[in-house]
PDB file of C-alpha atoms in Angstrom:
ATOM      1  CA  MET A   1     121.766  80.724  91.002  1.00  0.00           C
ATOM      2  CA  SER A   2     119.242  82.271  88.591  1.00  0.00           C
ATOM      3  CA  ARG A   3     119.321  85.962  87.816  1.00  0.00           C
ATOM      4  CA  PRO A   4     116.711  88.163  89.513  1.00  0.00           C
ATOM      5  CA  ILE A   5     113.356  88.719  87.828  1.00  0.00           C
ATOM      6  CA  HIS A   6     113.463  92.240  86.385  1.00  0.00           C
ATOM      7  CA  LEU A   7     110.375  94.473  86.612  1.00  0.00           C
ATOM      8  CA  TYR A   8     110.142  97.892  85.041  1.00  0.00           C
ATOM      9  CA  VAL A   9     107.413 100.058  86.573  1.00  0.00           C
ATOM     10  CA  SER A  10     106.311 102.990  84.436  1.00  0.00           C
ATOM     11  CA  SER A  11     104.044 105.240  86.473  1.00  0.00           C
ATOM     12  CA  SER A  12     102.362 108.593  86.732  1.00  0.00           C
ATOM     13  CA  PRO A  13     104.352 110.844  89.082  1.00  0.00           C
ATOM     14  CA  GLU A  14     101.694 110.981  91.815  1.00  0.00           C
ATOM     15  CA  LEU A  15     101.388 107.200  92.193  1.00  0.00           C
ATOM     16  CA  TYR A  16     104.134 106.798  94.790  1.00  0.00           C
ATOM     17  CA  LEU A  17     102.028 104.626  97.110  1.00  0.00           C
ATOM     18  CA  GLU A  18     101.097 102.405  94.200  1.00  0.00           C
ATOM     19  CA  ARG A  19     104.788 101.995  93.318  1.00  0.00           C
ATOM     20  CA  GLU A  20     105.287 100.874  96.930  1.00  0.00           C
ATOM     21  CA  VAL A  21     102.553  98.273  96.502  1.00  0.00           C
ATOM     22  CA  VAL A  22     104.269  96.791  93.435  1.00  0.00           C
ATOM     23  CA  GLY A  23     107.539  96.383  95.343  1.00  0.00           C
ATOM     24  CA  GLN A  24     105.824  94.944  98.412  1.00  0.00           C
ATOM     25  CA  VAL A  25     103.882  92.363  96.418  1.00  0.00           C
ATOM     26  CA  ALA A  26     106.992  91.260  94.500  1.00  0.00           C
ATOM     27  CA  ALA A  27     109.053  90.983  97.695  1.00  0.00           C
ATOM     28  CA  ALA A  28     106.370  88.889  99.394  1.00  0.00           C
ATOM     29  CA  LEU A  29     106.209  86.187  96.716  1.00  0.00           C
ATOM     30  CA  PRO A  30     107.580  82.834  97.959  1.00  0.00           C
ATOM     31  CA  LEU A  31     110.526  82.632  95.557  1.00  0.00           C
ATOM     32  CA  THR A  32     114.184  81.820  96.145  1.00  0.00           C
ATOM     33  CA  ILE A  33     115.319  84.199  93.411  1.00  0.00           C
ATOM     34  CA  GLY A  34     115.257  87.942  93.888  1.00  0.00           C
ATOM     35  CA  TRP A  35     113.839  90.898  92.021  1.00  0.00           C
ATOM     36  CA  ARG A  36     115.317  93.886  90.267  1.00  0.00           C
ATOM     37  CA  ILE A  37     112.799  96.718  90.065  1.00  0.00           C
ATOM     38  CA  ASP A  38     113.375  99.894  88.072  1.00  0.00           C
ATOM     39  CA  HIS A  39     110.951 102.819  87.931  1.00  0.00           C
ATOM     40  CA  THR A  40     110.111 105.822  85.833  1.00  0.00           C
ATOM     41  CA  PRO A  41     112.229 108.630  87.305  1.00  0.00           C
ATOM     42  CA  LEU A  42     110.252 110.980  89.523  1.00  0.00           C
ATOM     43  CA  PRO A  43     110.232 114.703  88.641  1.00  0.00           C
ATOM     44  CA  GLY A  44     113.680 116.133  89.357  1.00  0.00           C
ATOM     45  CA  GLU A  45     115.473 112.764  89.204  1.00  0.00           C
ATOM     46  CA  PRO A  46     117.967 112.089  86.409  1.00  0.00           C
ATOM     47  CA  ARG A  47     116.514 110.309  83.390  1.00  0.00           C
ATOM     48  CA  PRO A  48     118.797 107.521  82.221  1.00  0.00           C
ATOM     49  CA  ASP A  49     118.540 106.008  78.755  1.00  0.00           C
ATOM     50  CA  ILE A  50     115.330 103.945  78.916  1.00  0.00           C
ATOM     51  CA  SER A  51     116.547 101.282  76.526  1.00  0.00           C
ATOM     52  CA  GLY A  52     118.695  99.748  79.282  1.00  0.00           C
ATOM     53  CA  PRO A  53     116.193  99.074  82.052  1.00  0.00           C
ATOM     54  CA  VAL A  54     113.163  98.641  79.778  1.00  0.00           C
ATOM     55  CA  GLY A  55     115.152  96.539  77.326  1.00  0.00           C
ATOM     56  CA  GLN A  56     116.344  94.209  80.083  1.00  0.00           C
ATOM     57  CA  CYS A  57     113.053  93.801  81.946  1.00  0.00           C
ATOM     58  CA  ASP A  58     111.131  90.542  82.116  1.00  0.00           C
ATOM     59  CA  LEU A  59     107.837  92.267  82.952  1.00  0.00           C
ATOM     60  CA  TYR A  60     106.721  95.824  82.223  1.00  0.00           C
ATOM     61  CA  VAL A  61     104.178  97.312  84.636  1.00  0.00           C
ATOM     62  CA  LEU A  62     102.213 100.424  83.629  1.00  0.00           C
ATOM     63  CA  LEU A  63     100.506 102.401  86.420  1.00  0.00           C
ATOM     64  CA  LEU A  64      98.377 105.197  84.958  1.00  0.00           C
ATOM     65  CA  GLY A  65      97.009 107.903  87.209  1.00  0.00           C
ATOM     66  CA  GLN A  66      96.175 111.567  86.686  1.00  0.00           C
ATOM     67  CA  ASP A  67      98.883 112.208  84.107  1.00  0.00           C
ATOM     68  CA  PHE A  68     100.607 110.323  81.301  1.00  0.00           C
ATOM     69  CA  ALA A  69     103.862 112.218  81.765  1.00  0.00           C
ATOM     70  CA  ALA A  70     107.239 111.962  80.058  1.00  0.00           C
ATOM     71  CA  PRO A  71     109.019 109.587  79.801  1.00  0.00           C
ATOM     72  CA  MET A  72     106.091 107.156  80.172  1.00  0.00           C
ATOM     73  CA  GLY A  73     105.253 107.212  76.457  1.00  0.00           C
ATOM     74  CA  ALA A  74     108.830 106.434  75.404  1.00  0.00           C
ATOM     75  CA  GLU A  75     109.039 103.659  78.014  1.00  0.00           C
ATOM     76  CA  LEU A  76     105.808 102.094  76.802  1.00  0.00           C
ATOM     77  CA  ARG A  77     106.821 102.304  73.127  1.00  0.00           C
ATOM     78  CA  GLU A  78     110.134 100.595  73.958  1.00  0.00           C
ATOM     79  CA  ALA A  79     108.425  97.807  75.930  1.00  0.00           C
ATOM     80  CA  LEU A  80     105.877  97.188  73.166  1.00  0.00           C
ATOM     81  CA  ALA A  81     108.540  97.239  70.437  1.00  0.00           C
ATOM     82  CA  LEU A  82     110.554  94.631  72.356  1.00  0.00           C
ATOM     83  CA  GLY A  83     107.515  92.440  73.028  1.00  0.00           C
ATOM     84  CA  ARG A  84     107.763  92.662  76.820  1.00  0.00           C
ATOM     85  CA  LYS A  85     104.966  91.164  78.922  1.00  0.00           C
ATOM     86  CA  LEU A  86     102.807  94.132  79.899  1.00  0.00           C
ATOM     87  CA  LEU A  87     100.677  94.460  83.027  1.00  0.00           C
ATOM     88  CA  ALA A  88      98.542  97.630  82.770  1.00  0.00           C
ATOM     89  CA  PHE A  89      96.715  99.239  85.709  1.00  0.00           C
ATOM     90  CA  ARG A  90      94.619 102.396  85.610  1.00  0.00           C
ATOM     91  CA  LYS A  91      93.556 104.340  88.681  1.00  0.00           C
ATOM     92  CA  ARG A  92      90.011 105.730  88.884  1.00  0.00           C
ATOM     93  CA  CYS A  93      90.722 109.453  89.177  1.00  0.00           C
ATOM     94  CA  SER A  94      90.428 112.766  87.364  1.00  0.00           C
ATOM     95  CA  ARG A  95      92.728 112.828  84.335  1.00  0.00           C
ATOM     96  CA  SER A  96      94.873 115.335  82.505  1.00  0.00           C
ATOM     97  CA  PRO A  97      94.326 115.590  78.735  1.00  0.00           C
ATOM     98  CA  SER A  98      97.408 113.398  78.135  1.00  0.00           C
ATOM     99  CA  SER A  99      96.097 110.715  80.498  1.00  0.00           C
ATOM    100  CA  GLN A 100      92.642 110.843  78.875  1.00  0.00           C
ATOM    101  CA  ASP A 101      94.278 110.478  75.468  1.00  0.00           C
ATOM    102  CA  ALA A 102      96.361 107.507  76.664  1.00  0.00           C
ATOM    103  CA  VAL A 103      93.250 105.715  77.955  1.00  0.00           C
ATOM    104  CA  ARG A 104      91.416 106.372  74.691  1.00  0.00           C
ATOM    105  CA  ARG A 105      94.249 105.518  72.269  1.00  0.00           C
ATOM    106  CA  LEU A 106      96.147 102.707  73.955  1.00  0.00           C
ATOM    107  CA  ARG A 107      94.639  99.331  73.196  1.00  0.00           C
ATOM    108  CA  LEU A 108      95.577  97.726  76.504  1.00  0.00           C
ATOM    109  CA  GLU A 109      93.795  95.341  78.823  1.00  0.00           C
ATOM    110  CA  TRP A 110      93.520  97.755  81.735  1.00  0.00           C
ATOM    111  CA  ARG A 111      92.952  96.533  85.273  1.00  0.00           C
ATOM    112  CA  VAL A 112      91.140  99.373  87.054  1.00  0.00           C
ATOM    113  CA  PHE A 113      91.655 100.189  90.737  1.00  0.00           C
ATOM    114  CA  SER A 114      90.597 102.932  93.139  1.00  0.00           C
ATOM    115  CA  GLU A 115      92.869 102.490  96.153  1.00  0.00           C
ATOM    116  CA  PRO A 116      96.321 100.979  96.747  1.00  0.00           C
ATOM    117  CA  ASP A 117      94.693  97.929  98.360  1.00  0.00           C
ATOM    118  CA  ASP A 118      92.672  97.332  95.164  1.00  0.00           C
ATOM    119  CA  LEU A 119      95.905  97.464  93.180  1.00  0.00           C
ATOM    120  CA  ARG A 120      97.535  95.089  95.674  1.00  0.00           C
ATOM    121  CA  MET A 121      94.974  92.360  94.925  1.00  0.00           C
ATOM    122  CA  LEU A 122      94.969  92.900  91.163  1.00  0.00           C
ATOM    123  CA  PHE A 123      98.745  93.084  90.887  1.00  0.00           C
ATOM    124  CA  LEU A 124      99.219  89.989  93.042  1.00  0.00           C
ATOM    125  CA  GLN A 125      96.956  87.986  90.718  1.00  0.00           C
ATOM    126  CA  ASP A 126      98.621  89.264  87.555  1.00  0.00           C
ATOM    127  CA  LEU A 127     102.184  88.978  88.849  1.00  0.00           C
ATOM    128  CA  VAL A 128     101.726  85.410  90.076  1.00  0.00           C
ATOM    129  CA  ASN A 129     100.196  84.431  86.723  1.00  0.00           C
ATOM    130  CA  ALA A 130     102.996  86.153  84.780  1.00  0.00           C
ATOM    131  CA  VAL A 131     105.666  84.390  86.860  1.00  0.00           C
ATOM    132  CA  LEU A 132     103.900  81.038  86.458  1.00  0.00           C
ATOM    133  CA  ASP A 133     103.738  81.589  82.679  1.00  0.00           C
ATOM    134  CA  ARG A 134     107.528  82.093  82.680  1.00  0.00           C
ATOM    135  CA  ALA A 135     108.371  79.406  85.255  1.00  0.00           C
ATOM    136  CA  ALA A 136     110.659  77.380  82.987  1.00  0.00           C
ATOM    137  CA  ARG A 137     112.566  80.417  81.724  1.00  0.00           C
ATOM    138  CA  ILE A 138     112.934  81.804  85.248  1.00  0.00           C
ATOM    139  CA  GLY A 139     114.024  78.427  86.587  1.00  0.00           C
ATOM    140  CA  LEU A 140     111.440  77.919  89.323  1.00  0.00           C
ATOM    141  CA  GLU A 141     111.596  74.799  91.449  1.00  0.00           C
ATOM    142  CA  ILE A 142     108.619  72.461  91.974  1.00  0.00           C
ATOM    143  CA  GLY A 143     108.053  73.739  95.524  1.00  0.00           C
ATOM    144  CA  GLU A 144     107.964  77.326  94.279  1.00  0.00           C
ATOM    145  CA  LEU A 145     105.462  76.411  91.573  1.00  0.00           C
ATOM    146  CA  GLU A 146     103.218  74.741  94.144  1.00  0.00           C
ATOM    147  CA  ARG A 147     103.402  77.745  96.498  1.00  0.00           C
ATOM    148  CA  LEU A 148     102.638  80.148  93.641  1.00  0.00           C
ATOM    149  CA  LEU A 149      99.671  78.070  92.502  1.00  0.00           C
ATOM    150  CA  GLU A 150      98.363  78.064  96.073  1.00  0.00           C
ATOM    151  CA  LEU A 151      98.943  81.814  96.321  1.00  0.00           C
ATOM    152  CA  SER A 152      97.124  82.315  93.013  1.00  0.00           C
ATOM    153  CA  ARG A 153      94.074  80.448  94.279  1.00  0.00           C
ATOM    154  CA  GLY A 154      94.173  82.418  97.533  1.00  0.00           C
ATOM    155  CA  ALA A 155      94.500  85.720  95.658  1.00  0.00           C
ATOM    156  CA  GLU A 156      91.415  84.918  93.612  1.00  0.00           C
ATOM    157  CA  GLN A 157      89.480  84.104  96.781  1.00  0.00           C
ATOM    158  CA  ARG A 158      90.664  87.320  98.492  1.00  0.00           C
ATOM    159  CA  ALA A 159      89.723  89.343  95.411  1.00  0.00           C
ATOM    160  CA  GLN A 160      86.232  87.885  95.503  1.00  0.00           C
ATOM    161  CA  ALA A 161      86.031  88.638  99.236  1.00  0.00           C
ATOM    162  CA  GLY A 162      87.499  92.125  98.716  1.00  0.00           C
ATOM    163  CA  THR A 163      90.525  91.794 101.023  1.00  0.00           C
ATOM    164  CA  GLY A 164      94.149  92.257 100.029  1.00  0.00           C
ATOM    165  CA  GLU A 165      96.495  90.807 102.617  1.00  0.00           C
ATOM    166  CA  ILE A 166     100.068  91.347 101.463  1.00  0.00           C
ATOM    167  CA  ARG A 167     101.505  94.343 103.255  1.00  0.00           C
ATOM    168  CA  GLY A 168     104.994  95.680 103.736  1.00  0.00           C
ATOM    169  CA  ARG A 169     107.102  98.531 105.010  1.00  0.00           C
ATOM    170  CA  GLY A 170     107.952 101.708 103.150  1.00  0.00           C
ATOM    171  CA  ASP A 171     110.550 102.386 100.441  1.00  0.00           C
ATOM    172  CA  ALA A 172     109.469  99.561  98.146  1.00  0.00           C
ATOM    173  CA  GLY A 173     108.480 102.241  95.621  1.00  0.00           C
ATOM    174  CA  LYS A 174     112.086 103.080  94.761  1.00  0.00           C
ATOM    175  CA  SER A 175     114.243 101.309  92.208  1.00  0.00           C
ATOM    176  CA  GLY A 176     116.331  98.554  93.700  1.00  0.00           C
ATOM    177  CA  VAL A 177     117.174  94.902  94.036  1.00  0.00           C
ATOM    178  CA  ILE A 178     115.290  92.517  96.313  1.00  0.00           C
ATOM    179  CA  LEU A 179     117.441  89.578  97.322  1.00  0.00           C
ATOM    180  CA  GLY A 180     115.997  86.122  96.923  1.00  0.00           C
ATOM    181  CA  ARG A 181     115.560  83.928  99.964  1.00  0.00           C
ATOM    182  CA  GLU A 182     118.304  81.618  98.666  1.00  0.00           C
ATOM    183  CA  VAL A 183     120.926  84.381  98.866  1.00  0.00           C
ATOM    184  CA  TRP A 184     119.731  85.590 102.247  1.00  0.00           C
ATOM    185  CA  GLU A 185     119.625  82.127 103.815  1.00  0.00           C
ATOM    186  CA  THR A 186     123.145  81.338 102.563  1.00  0.00           C
ATOM    187  CA  ASN A 187     124.703  84.224 104.482  1.00  0.00           C
ATOM    188  CA  PRO A 188     122.230  86.458 106.358  1.00  0.00           C
ATOM    189  CA  GLN A 189     125.029  88.604 107.831  1.00  0.00           C
ATOM    190  CA  ASP A 190     126.478  89.529 104.442  1.00  0.00           C
ATOM    191  CA  PRO A 191     124.209  88.450 101.580  1.00  0.00           C
ATOM    192  CA  LEU A 192     126.250  90.286  98.965  1.00  0.00           C
TER     193      LEU A 192
END
């Protein structure tokens, strides 16, 4: 079985709902392999060495809101230095001086959103495309490729219509592992 796809989500502290959206979208993709999702520690949480989770990630997701707070800068520098695929999203909101400076100085292709549902549509499009770009390395099967291509076309149509459909339950905004369907279907009583 393939290893899980590893996302690292670097986010402004107030973007908890948006972190949830990232986890929900990843969990809803029709893949047999699972996901490992690590996040920027929230204020008051311990801060592990970033080189581990950022260094091991397949995709680095940047969610910028009101503040560009520590350790976001160190996480971003590490991801860029290692050449990680970067998906950058910026919320329309009032900004602290550090967030304003990040927008001005960082030469990123920002996807701009206003609400979590906007992010849901944008992230779905970008995540599906990033997974498709890495299909051989990830080890996707033909059926998975076909479902992702269909999902990509549907995401583009929903974006044009202005409706994001993938929804989920809470707690997807915390670091964790999402089991792939292959593991779950093998032994649903005890997948581990």
